[in-house]
Amino acid sequence: MSAATALSPTDAGAILFGVFFLLLFLRVPVAFALGLACLPILLIEPHLTAMSLVQETFNAYNSFILLAVPFYLLAANLMNVGGITDRLVRLSRALVGHFPGALAQVNVVLSIFFAGISGSSTADAASQGKIFIEAQRKEGYDDSFNAAITAVSAVLAVIVPPSILMIVWGGVLTVSIGGLFLAGVIPGLAIGLVQMATVHVYAKARGYPTYPRATLVEGIKAFGVSVPALLTPVIIIGGKIFGWFTPTEAACIAVLYAIALALFVYREMTARGLHDALLDTGRFAAVTLFCVGTASAFGWLLAYYQIPKAIIESVMVWEMGPIGTGFFIAAAFLVVGCFLDAIPAIIIVGTILEPLAKAVGMHPIHFAMIGIVSLAFGLVTPPYGLCLLISCSIANIRVVDALKDTMIMLAPMFGVLVLVILWPDFVLILPKLISPEFLK
Amino acid sequence: MSDVRPAPARERWRAFTAWYSRALSWLLIASVTILVVPVSMQIFSRFTALIPHYIWTEEMARFLFIWMIMIGAMVGVRESTHFEVDVWPRLGARADAALKLFSALAVLVMAIVFVWSGIEFTRFAWNRISELAELPLWLIHVAWPVAGVTWIVFLGEQAWDAAAVLFGRAAA
């Protein structure tokens, strides 16, 4: 890297970001905009050729860790076609059906259970959108509320372990994935709780319906049929913590377990359902991961010109303390999350900010959780909030129409993010207690 | 359909891409299904004595994974499922077609790069084999030029449609 480059870092940065945002604005798909932004530089710079783009995308896909992404999506899709989700709906209803805004509470609680099995928010938004949005509409809930609550509760899937974002973060920035899994538990549950409180306030204000309290017998029955499904997070997270499996293997176990449940325990999977689950997984995983390849090429060029170092040096001048840095990191990820999918954002921005976090002595897991929670919020912020896009398309409303309710629901969730920033032990306490070796 | 008959070439093209993308979808399903096998073998060989510990499972999984991503990315172009950021208000049919045409041309540039550099990339791997499974590496590298060619086929169809709307030869 010390060799002289034809372009100055400033020019290279201007070309990369300029072309990228211009193409994005002209509605070129994100993955292609990232790749095309690299092209002028690859052609200008004498040491580089267009083949670097092919080589860098190849290097990005040639990764055993990323393989966890299709597996977690497949596990989620199999849960839906195999009757596992239905059992968890029944359990959630027995638990919170008697709260005001019953169905919306069930929506949130199911997301917490779902998050413990799947690691994909988009899979959560797609499947729960289909279950809840129409049902809530029939019970008189407003459409903007339905789309918003489905989208914001879906973000739990990447905060509560297991999580695709944690696996990618751990893989790209070399942080213990087991440690990240444990760190996500408390913030994830806290966000779930504030969402339930938000639903409560909405339900009281707008008179949303309540179900009769489930009898103890029904509660026990609902729990009984859900036990096999509820064991999934125990197997995945336990297996990771005790070092039985790698993250990718744990995701594969989730798939095998979901298949076993669907075939032998709940026996609801049809050939059609299986076909759709597989095709859906392939389509979605590939489109998501393709973008990881071009994002990696983009990030590689940024590093080639040492642009991250230049950015960090200019930020260091402000001399922010750990807390100021925490807020800065959150703000950076929140802004980037509005325009970029979370995985490419980790690859590009996570690597840029890492030295900044290190410089103020922030623990790598603490830094990761600030980033992951902020990026999770980015899943519901327009213009590029995939979960909100999905839930609005299922509800058949425009994103702008759901925006106000989404922002209202996000406000208390920001409270949890602030807590994560101000109080490192909020995320670090579980890893400290359960397996301190992850913190080294 | 009114008395304006679509060009037969256009119809043949559409029929071909429909068939081709169905075939790709089946390959995609196959690749997702088969991916589970080597990773499961890796787990079972570690914890049970049922199967020996094969050294090539990890590499096999990675190579299949690369093909899965590339096939899915091909299908994604035909189905327009690659994520885009839409900051425009609701547009008229022509303005929308103009943006679609531009986007198709931009992706076309990338497709040409994938074909051009992808051929070089495949040649580069012509005589090399992988470390563990000893597979010929060009079998994996060739996914790039194949993706490029496939995109060109799919994009041509879309650009044609968008141009027809833009220049007023078809109803939106």
XYZ file of C-alpha atoms in Angstrom:
612
model
C 0.000 0.000 0.000
C 2.955 2.303 0.430
C 3.457 2.475 -3.353
C 2.442 5.800 -4.840
C -1.072 5.827 -6.258
C -2.151 7.746 -9.348
C -5.151 9.204 -7.550
C -4.976 11.056 -4.272
C -7.109 9.563 -1.452
C -9.402 12.601 -1.649
C -10.028 12.153 -5.381
C -10.509 8.411 -5.018
C -12.965 8.908 -2.154
C -14.868 11.545 -4.129
C -15.164 9.217 -7.126
C -16.190 6.182 -5.063
C -18.852 7.917 -2.994
C -19.910 10.317 -5.761
C -20.593 7.612 -8.353
C -22.202 5.363 -5.738
C -24.724 7.961 -4.529
C -25.451 9.218 -8.037
C -26.279 5.713 -9.264
C -28.295 5.003 -6.122
C -30.315 8.152 -6.760
C -30.952 6.993 -10.330
C -32.408 3.755 -8.941
C -29.571 1.431 -9.889
C -29.696 -1.533 -7.473
C -27.368 -1.045 -4.483
C -25.198 -4.071 -5.285
C -24.504 -2.838 -8.807
C -24.035 0.791 -7.754
C -21.274 -0.328 -5.368
C -19.552 -2.364 -8.072
C -19.863 0.334 -10.730
C -18.454 2.954 -8.362
C -15.244 0.901 -8.238
C -14.872 0.768 -12.032
C -13.502 4.247 -12.850
C -10.813 3.807 -10.200
C -9.875 0.335 -11.413
C -9.464 1.738 -14.930
C -7.535 4.870 -13.912
C -5.153 3.327 -11.400
C -2.274 1.681 -13.343
C -1.698 -1.050 -10.739
C -5.315 -2.203 -10.769
C -7.547 -3.784 -13.409
C -11.237 -4.558 -13.703
C -10.376 -8.130 -12.759
C -9.835 -6.906 -9.189
C -13.615 -6.460 -9.005
C -14.154 -10.093 -9.951
C -11.371 -11.261 -7.636
C -12.654 -9.283 -4.644
C -16.240 -10.507 -5.063
C -14.903 -14.057 -5.334
C -12.877 -13.632 -2.138
C -15.936 -12.319 -0.308
C -18.148 -15.269 -1.277
C -15.439 -17.832 -0.620
C -16.311 -17.714 3.075
C -17.534 -20.476 5.323
C -18.915 -17.943 7.831
C -21.283 -16.227 5.384
C -22.754 -19.628 4.643
C -24.685 -19.160 7.892
C -26.872 -16.566 6.120
C -28.801 -18.954 3.826
C -29.038 -21.487 6.649
C -30.713 -19.058 9.052
C -33.082 -17.926 6.311
C -33.889 -21.528 5.488
C -34.503 -22.347 9.149
C -36.945 -19.441 9.362
C -38.750 -20.427 6.166
C -38.994 -24.051 7.288
C -40.461 -22.932 10.605
C -43.222 -21.187 8.720
C -44.110 -24.014 6.359
C -43.603 -26.715 8.966
C -46.132 -25.480 11.523
C -43.532 -24.364 14.073
C -44.536 -20.707 13.830
C -48.196 -21.634 14.417
C -47.304 -23.323 17.727
C -45.377 -20.260 18.823
C -48.318 -17.998 17.913
C -50.516 -20.109 20.179
C -48.025 -19.832 23.022
C -47.619 -16.075 22.563
C -51.377 -15.679 22.590
C -51.713 -17.649 25.821
C -49.036 -15.441 27.372
C -50.078 -11.926 26.331
C -53.503 -12.303 24.678
C -55.251 -10.662 27.615
C -53.198 -7.451 27.374
C -54.712 -4.460 25.589
C -53.917 -4.652 21.890
C -53.793 -8.427 22.204
C -52.939 -9.362 18.633
C -50.251 -6.693 18.346
C -48.729 -7.889 21.642
C -48.695 -11.414 20.216
C -46.944 -9.959 17.149
C -44.139 -8.585 19.364
C -43.791 -11.660 21.593
C -43.722 -13.979 18.589
C -40.901 -11.837 17.170
C -38.896 -12.450 20.345
C -39.386 -16.232 20.065
C -38.716 -16.122 16.345
C -35.566 -14.084 16.973
C -34.282 -16.828 19.241
C -34.430 -19.315 16.398
C -33.864 -17.293 13.255
C -31.255 -14.630 12.763
C -32.953 -12.750 9.956
C -35.183 -9.715 10.401
C -36.388 -9.714 6.838
C -37.582 -13.314 7.174
C -39.395 -12.261 10.345
C -41.061 -9.258 8.674
C -42.136 -11.335 5.678
C -43.589 -14.233 7.661
C -45.231 -12.196 10.421
C -46.547 -9.692 7.928
C -48.479 -12.509 6.318
C -49.767 -13.777 9.670
C -50.666 -10.559 11.452
C -51.339 -7.648 9.114
C -54.558 -9.033 7.634
C -55.701 -10.439 10.995
C -55.084 -7.134 12.780
C -56.895 -5.242 10.042
C -59.957 -7.448 10.557
C -59.944 -6.644 14.264
C -60.002 -2.921 13.543
C -56.338 -1.943 13.937
C -55.113 0.869 11.668
C -53.053 -0.233 8.688
C -50.213 2.170 9.379
C -49.969 0.758 12.910
C -50.016 -2.833 11.592
C -47.228 -2.273 9.104
C -45.165 -0.299 11.627
C -45.406 -2.764 14.530
C -44.642 -5.721 12.262
C -41.559 -3.950 10.929
C -40.176 -2.650 14.239
C -40.722 -5.965 16.037
C -38.919 -7.762 13.197
C -35.668 -5.925 14.013
C -35.463 -8.025 17.185
C -34.349 -10.966 15.041
C -30.887 -9.466 14.523
C -30.492 -8.225 18.113
C -31.681 -11.316 19.996
C -29.250 -14.186 19.284
C -28.658 -15.950 16.989
C -28.185 -13.122 14.521
C -26.842 -12.947 10.991
C -25.406 -9.500 11.717
C -23.460 -10.798 14.722
C -22.016 -13.626 12.653
C -20.925 -11.245 9.910
C -19.578 -8.736 12.432
C -17.677 -11.440 14.289
C -16.282 -12.803 11.040
C -15.274 -9.488 9.482
C -13.904 -7.747 12.584
C -12.686 -10.843 14.463
C -14.861 -10.587 17.554
C -16.068 -13.650 19.486
C -19.445 -14.601 18.014
C -20.383 -16.472 21.182
C -19.707 -13.289 23.154
C -21.857 -11.254 20.774
C -24.690 -13.780 21.081
C -24.683 -13.416 24.864
C -24.354 -9.632 24.667
C -27.487 -9.403 22.520
C -29.829 -11.086 24.991
C -30.475 -8.216 27.422
C -30.767 -5.352 24.889
C -32.970 -7.585 22.726
C -35.361 -8.361 25.563
C -35.344 -4.695 26.654
C -36.339 -3.580 23.155
C -39.090 -6.219 23.103
C -40.404 -4.890 26.420
C -40.478 -1.239 25.331
C -42.316 -2.311 22.186
C -44.933 -4.075 24.288
C -45.279 -0.922 26.380
C -45.714 1.124 23.206
C -48.429 -1.237 21.978
C -50.112 -0.925 25.379
C -50.235 2.870 25.103
C -51.546 2.711 21.531
C -54.192 0.146 22.479
C -55.422 2.235 25.400
C -55.544 5.396 23.282
C -57.241 3.826 20.281
C -59.331 1.138 21.976
C -57.737 -1.868 20.287
C -59.323 -5.184 21.295
C -58.299 -7.603 24.046
C -58.830 -11.366 24.249
C -60.109 -13.165 27.332
C -57.296 -14.416 29.554
C -56.128 -17.908 28.576
C -56.889 -20.570 31.154
C -53.990 -22.178 32.963
C -54.746 -25.446 31.163
C -54.544 -23.737 27.765
C -51.340 -22.021 28.849
C -49.754 -25.328 29.822
C -50.961 -27.011 26.621
C -49.662 -24.168 24.450
C -46.324 -24.360 26.241
C -46.251 -28.134 25.897
C -46.629 -28.167 22.115
C -44.049 -25.387 21.810
C -41.324 -27.029 23.865
C -39.597 -28.745 20.915
C -39.542 -25.432 19.028
C -38.325 -23.508 22.074
C -35.394 -25.890 22.418
C -33.909 -24.550 19.163
C -32.278 -21.436 20.662
C -30.963 -23.532 23.527
C -29.274 -25.879 21.059
C -27.906 -23.129 18.819
C -26.682 -20.729 21.458
C -25.633 -23.455 23.865
C -23.744 -25.208 21.094
C -21.952 -21.987 20.251
C -21.125 -21.106 23.842
C -19.813 -24.553 24.703
C -17.846 -24.563 21.471
C -19.550 -27.630 19.989
C -20.206 -26.005 16.629
C -18.967 -23.130 14.532
C -21.627 -20.448 13.824
C -22.218 -21.893 10.370
C -22.651 -25.377 11.777
C -25.040 -24.043 14.424
C -27.137 -22.525 11.622
C -27.077 -25.861 9.825
C -28.231 -27.579 13.027
C -31.129 -25.106 13.162
C -32.089 -26.196 9.637
C -31.845 -29.919 10.429
C -33.817 -29.432 13.629
C -36.536 -27.443 11.832
C -36.784 -30.199 9.203
C -37.019 -32.857 11.918
C -39.742 -30.928 13.755
C -41.701 -30.282 10.565
C -41.480 -33.895 9.388
C -41.691 -35.953 12.552
C -43.167 -33.819 15.334
C -45.653 -31.378 13.783
C -45.946 -33.191 10.433
C -47.320 -30.267 8.482
C -44.747 -29.786 5.757
C -45.946 -30.267 2.182
C -43.825 -30.726 -0.929
C -45.066 -27.368 -2.193
C -44.164 -25.711 1.098
C -40.679 -27.202 1.020
C -40.179 -26.094 -2.582
C -41.220 -22.534 -1.749
C -39.075 -22.409 1.386
C -35.986 -23.511 -0.563
C -36.560 -21.202 -3.516
C -37.335 -18.247 -1.305
C -34.183 -18.873 0.714
C -32.002 -19.111 -2.385
C -33.426 -15.978 -3.959
C -33.207 -13.821 -0.901
C -29.857 -15.085 0.405
C -28.236 -14.694 -2.998
C -29.451 -11.153 -3.563
C -28.335 -10.132 -0.057
C -24.958 -11.812 -0.373
C -24.246 -10.642 -3.892
C -24.258 -7.151 -2.439
C -21.698 -8.278 0.154
C -19.304 -9.050 -2.697
C -19.474 -5.646 -4.349
C -19.448 -3.943 -0.931
C -16.246 -5.810 -0.155
C -14.673 -4.591 -3.398
C -15.746 -1.048 -2.495
C -14.340 -1.415 1.028
C -11.146 -2.898 -0.345
C -10.610 0.169 -2.554
C -11.279 2.492 0.387
C -8.576 0.635 2.287
C -6.255 0.726 -0.753
C -6.258 4.526 -0.601
C -6.200 4.495 3.204
C -9.385 6.540 3.227
C -10.646 5.034 6.521
C -7.436 6.220 8.191
C -7.924 9.735 6.808
C -11.532 9.840 8.033
C -10.565 8.601 11.487
C -7.695 11.068 11.794
C -9.998 13.968 11.045
C -12.522 12.690 13.609
C -9.830 12.105 16.261
C -9.179 15.848 16.272
C -12.523 16.349 18.028
C -11.171 14.369 20.998
C -14.438 12.738 21.938
C -14.485 10.627 25.097
C -15.841 7.068 25.130
C -19.439 8.279 25.431
C -19.123 10.900 22.698
C -17.493 8.269 20.502
C -20.341 5.861 21.290
C -22.911 8.388 20.120
C -20.803 9.203 17.067
C -20.622 5.509 16.120
C -24.365 5.072 16.609
C -25.094 8.166 14.502
C -22.783 6.963 11.731
C -24.470 3.555 11.575
C -27.963 5.065 11.790
C -27.279 7.370 8.842
C -25.586 4.670 6.779
C -28.387 2.247 7.691
C -30.862 4.530 5.936
C -29.088 3.941 2.607
C -27.349 0.608 2.852
C -28.211 -2.906 3.911
C -26.754 -3.891 7.276
C -24.213 -6.450 6.031
C -22.416 -4.202 3.519
C -22.603 -1.430 6.136
C -20.684 -3.620 8.581
C -18.081 -4.410 5.950
C -17.549 -0.797 4.908
C -18.337 1.327 7.976
C -17.554 -1.185 10.722
C -13.987 -1.508 9.505
C -13.641 2.287 9.194
C -14.824 2.951 12.753
C -13.035 0.084 14.483
C -9.786 2.005 15.172
C -11.821 4.896 16.581
C -13.540 2.598 19.094
C -10.208 1.017 19.962
C -8.592 4.419 20.523
C -11.026 5.354 23.295
C -10.729 1.922 24.899
C -14.215 0.739 24.000
C -14.635 -3.031 24.354
C -14.979 -4.692 20.902
C -18.258 -6.363 21.963
C -19.627 -3.061 23.242
C -18.666 -1.390 19.949
C -20.284 -4.262 18.028
C -23.555 -3.993 19.948
C -23.807 -0.223 19.400
C -23.275 -0.877 15.699
C -25.664 -3.821 15.452
C -28.510 -2.145 17.362
C -28.127 1.024 15.262
C -28.051 -0.964 12.028
C -31.091 -2.933 13.185
C -32.985 0.351 13.516
C -31.826 1.113 9.976
C -33.976 -1.812 8.835
C -37.084 0.296 9.406
C -35.822 3.736 8.388
C -36.510 4.915 4.837
C -35.560 5.243 2.090
C -33.897 1.846 2.441
C -35.489 0.051 5.392
C -36.072 -3.471 4.193
C -38.382 -4.559 7.016
C -40.608 -1.533 6.587
C -40.601 -1.978 2.799
C -41.688 -5.606 3.245
C -44.400 -4.955 5.822
C -45.810 -1.999 3.847
C -45.920 -4.043 0.679
C -47.830 -6.794 2.507
C -50.210 -4.229 4.054
C -50.517 -2.652 0.612
C -49.835 0.875 1.857
C -47.168 3.396 0.970
C -44.097 3.663 3.184
C -44.767 7.360 3.880
C -48.150 6.428 5.323
C -46.593 4.124 7.917
C -43.755 6.517 8.697
C -45.317 8.445 11.563
C -46.249 5.330 13.547
C -42.857 3.802 12.851
C -41.079 6.881 14.219
C -43.287 6.913 17.318
C -42.435 3.267 17.978
C -38.738 3.887 17.343
C -38.544 6.670 19.943
C -38.560 4.418 23.045
C -36.285 1.971 21.239
C -33.750 4.792 20.912
C -33.896 4.947 24.689
C -32.521 1.402 24.799
C -29.788 2.334 22.320
C -28.769 5.247 24.543
C -28.605 2.814 27.465
C -26.379 0.502 25.412
C -24.038 3.427 24.694
C -23.915 4.870 28.215
C -23.726 1.642 30.172
C -21.293 -0.936 28.718
C -22.251 -3.524 31.341
C -25.787 -3.541 29.960
C -24.370 -5.642 27.117
C -21.223 -7.024 28.738
C -22.719 -8.428 31.936
C -23.994 -11.719 30.461
C -20.766 -12.584 28.646
C -18.872 -11.627 31.839
C -20.994 -13.926 33.987
C -21.408 -16.890 31.658
C -18.169 -17.119 29.751
C -15.576 -14.488 30.585
C -13.136 -16.034 28.129
C -15.163 -14.453 25.284
C -14.240 -11.002 26.553
C -10.523 -11.405 26.075
C -54.085 -7.635 -26.893
C -55.211 -5.073 -29.444
C -54.288 -5.084 -33.119
C -50.723 -4.031 -32.259
C -48.908 -7.341 -32.487
C -45.643 -7.724 -30.617
C -42.662 -8.551 -32.736
C -42.169 -12.320 -33.003
C -38.511 -11.928 -32.069
C -39.636 -10.220 -28.878
C -41.974 -13.090 -28.042
C -39.325 -15.720 -28.687
C -36.927 -13.842 -26.462
C -39.522 -13.672 -23.698
C -40.227 -17.385 -23.998
C -36.534 -18.158 -23.830
C -35.846 -16.032 -20.747
C -38.915 -17.481 -19.005
C -37.636 -20.990 -19.642
C -34.072 -20.071 -18.712
C -35.050 -18.435 -15.434
C -37.203 -21.453 -14.498
C -34.209 -23.676 -15.090
C -32.032 -21.356 -12.976
C -34.619 -21.413 -10.184
C -34.436 -25.205 -10.062
C -30.646 -25.043 -9.942
C -30.964 -22.550 -7.111
C -33.242 -24.897 -5.157
C -30.814 -27.742 -5.779
C -27.833 -25.712 -4.583
C -29.577 -24.644 -1.345
C -30.615 -28.252 -0.677
C -27.224 -29.760 -1.381
C -25.465 -27.115 0.746
C -26.934 -28.706 3.855
C -25.199 -32.019 3.078
C -21.468 -31.241 3.434
C -21.988 -29.076 6.519
C -24.115 -31.770 8.184
C -21.462 -34.358 7.314
C -18.866 -32.182 8.948
C -20.896 -32.019 12.175
C -21.825 -35.699 12.259
C -18.310 -36.866 11.523
C -17.070 -34.870 14.506
C -19.606 -36.163 17.013
C -20.341 -39.668 15.783
C -18.349 -42.510 14.320
C -20.970 -43.103 11.620
C -19.025 -41.377 8.860
C -15.320 -40.674 8.555
C -14.048 -37.122 8.847
C -13.724 -35.951 5.273
C -11.354 -33.092 4.712
C -13.146 -31.710 1.650
C -16.581 -30.926 3.161
C -15.745 -27.331 4.070
C -14.311 -26.530 0.667
C -17.169 -28.270 -1.120
C -19.692 -26.193 0.850
C -17.895 -22.953 0.012
C -17.778 -23.682 -3.710
C -21.429 -24.642 -3.876
C -22.226 -21.508 -1.883
C -20.454 -19.346 -4.481
C -22.551 -20.891 -7.234
C -25.707 -20.415 -5.186
C -24.987 -16.690 -4.826
C -24.191 -16.254 -8.512
C -27.255 -18.184 -9.723
C -29.479 -16.233 -7.330
C -27.933 -12.979 -8.516
C -28.767 -13.986 -12.110
C -32.390 -14.757 -11.242
C -32.530 -11.540 -9.218
C -31.845 -9.440 -12.317
C -34.710 -10.975 -14.267
C -37.121 -10.666 -11.337
C -35.796 -7.182 -10.420
C -35.315 -8.233 -6.811
C -31.879 -6.679 -6.319
C -32.540 -4.035 -3.678
C -32.795 -0.472 -4.815
C -33.305 2.762 -2.946
C -36.303 4.680 -4.227
C -36.233 8.363 -3.322
C -38.496 9.522 -6.138
C -42.127 10.535 -5.728
C -44.657 8.616 -7.806
C -43.572 8.983 -11.406
C -45.422 8.853 -14.682
C -45.048 5.798 -16.914
C -42.480 7.455 -19.156
C -40.277 8.872 -16.439
C -40.416 5.494 -14.738
C -39.439 3.762 -17.974
C -36.551 6.213 -18.440
C -35.181 5.342 -14.992
C -35.641 1.624 -15.686
C -33.787 1.962 -18.964
C -30.940 3.808 -17.283
C -30.733 1.222 -14.521
C -30.718 -1.627 -17.059
C -27.875 0.064 -18.955
C -25.876 0.530 -15.748
C -26.268 -3.139 -14.838
C -25.320 -3.956 -18.430
C -21.967 -2.225 -17.928
C -21.326 -4.446 -14.936
C -22.446 -7.492 -16.941
C -19.907 -6.689 -19.652
C -17.165 -6.319 -17.032
C -18.146 -9.701 -15.584
C -17.958 -11.332 -19.006
C -14.729 -9.630 -20.042
C -12.782 -9.901 -16.783
C -14.556 -13.126 -15.922
C -13.089 -14.860 -18.986
C -9.633 -13.702 -17.950
C -10.401 -14.847 -14.398
C -11.451 -18.296 -15.680
C -8.394 -18.634 -17.925
C -6.220 -17.715 -14.998
C -7.596 -20.746 -13.119
C -7.510 -23.059 -16.127
C -4.787 -25.416 -14.899
C -5.261 -25.008 -11.180
C -7.013 -27.324 -8.782
C -8.416 -26.613 -5.317
C -6.327 -27.445 -2.253
C -8.531 -29.976 -0.514
C -11.143 -31.447 -2.852
C -8.783 -31.123 -5.845
C -11.541 -29.745 -8.044
C -10.591 -27.804 -11.164
C -10.867 -24.167 -10.070
C -12.156 -22.882 -13.405
C -15.446 -24.638 -12.595
C -16.004 -22.028 -9.906
C -14.475 -19.045 -11.682
C -16.633 -19.616 -14.742
C -19.670 -18.529 -12.681
C -18.658 -14.887 -13.324
C -18.733 -14.896 -17.151
C -21.866 -17.072 -17.042
C -23.552 -14.512 -14.782
C -22.472 -11.705 -17.113
C -23.896 -13.385 -20.206
C -27.106 -14.275 -18.372
C -27.573 -10.683 -17.222
C -27.119 -9.430 -20.773
C -29.862 -11.794 -21.955
C -32.241 -10.735 -19.165
C -31.387 -7.032 -19.361
C -31.953 -6.893 -23.084
C -35.523 -7.994 -22.466
C -36.083 -5.331 -19.809
C -34.415 -2.569 -21.785
C -36.609 -3.464 -24.759
C -39.780 -3.190 -22.669
C -38.699 0.072 -21.051
C -37.730 1.566 -24.407
C -41.105 0.574 -25.852
C -42.886 2.496 -23.063
C -40.490 5.433 -23.247
C -40.788 5.887 -26.995
C -44.498 5.228 -27.005
C -44.828 1.937 -28.839
C -46.655 0.109 -26.052
C -49.116 0.973 -23.328
C -47.525 1.188 -19.887
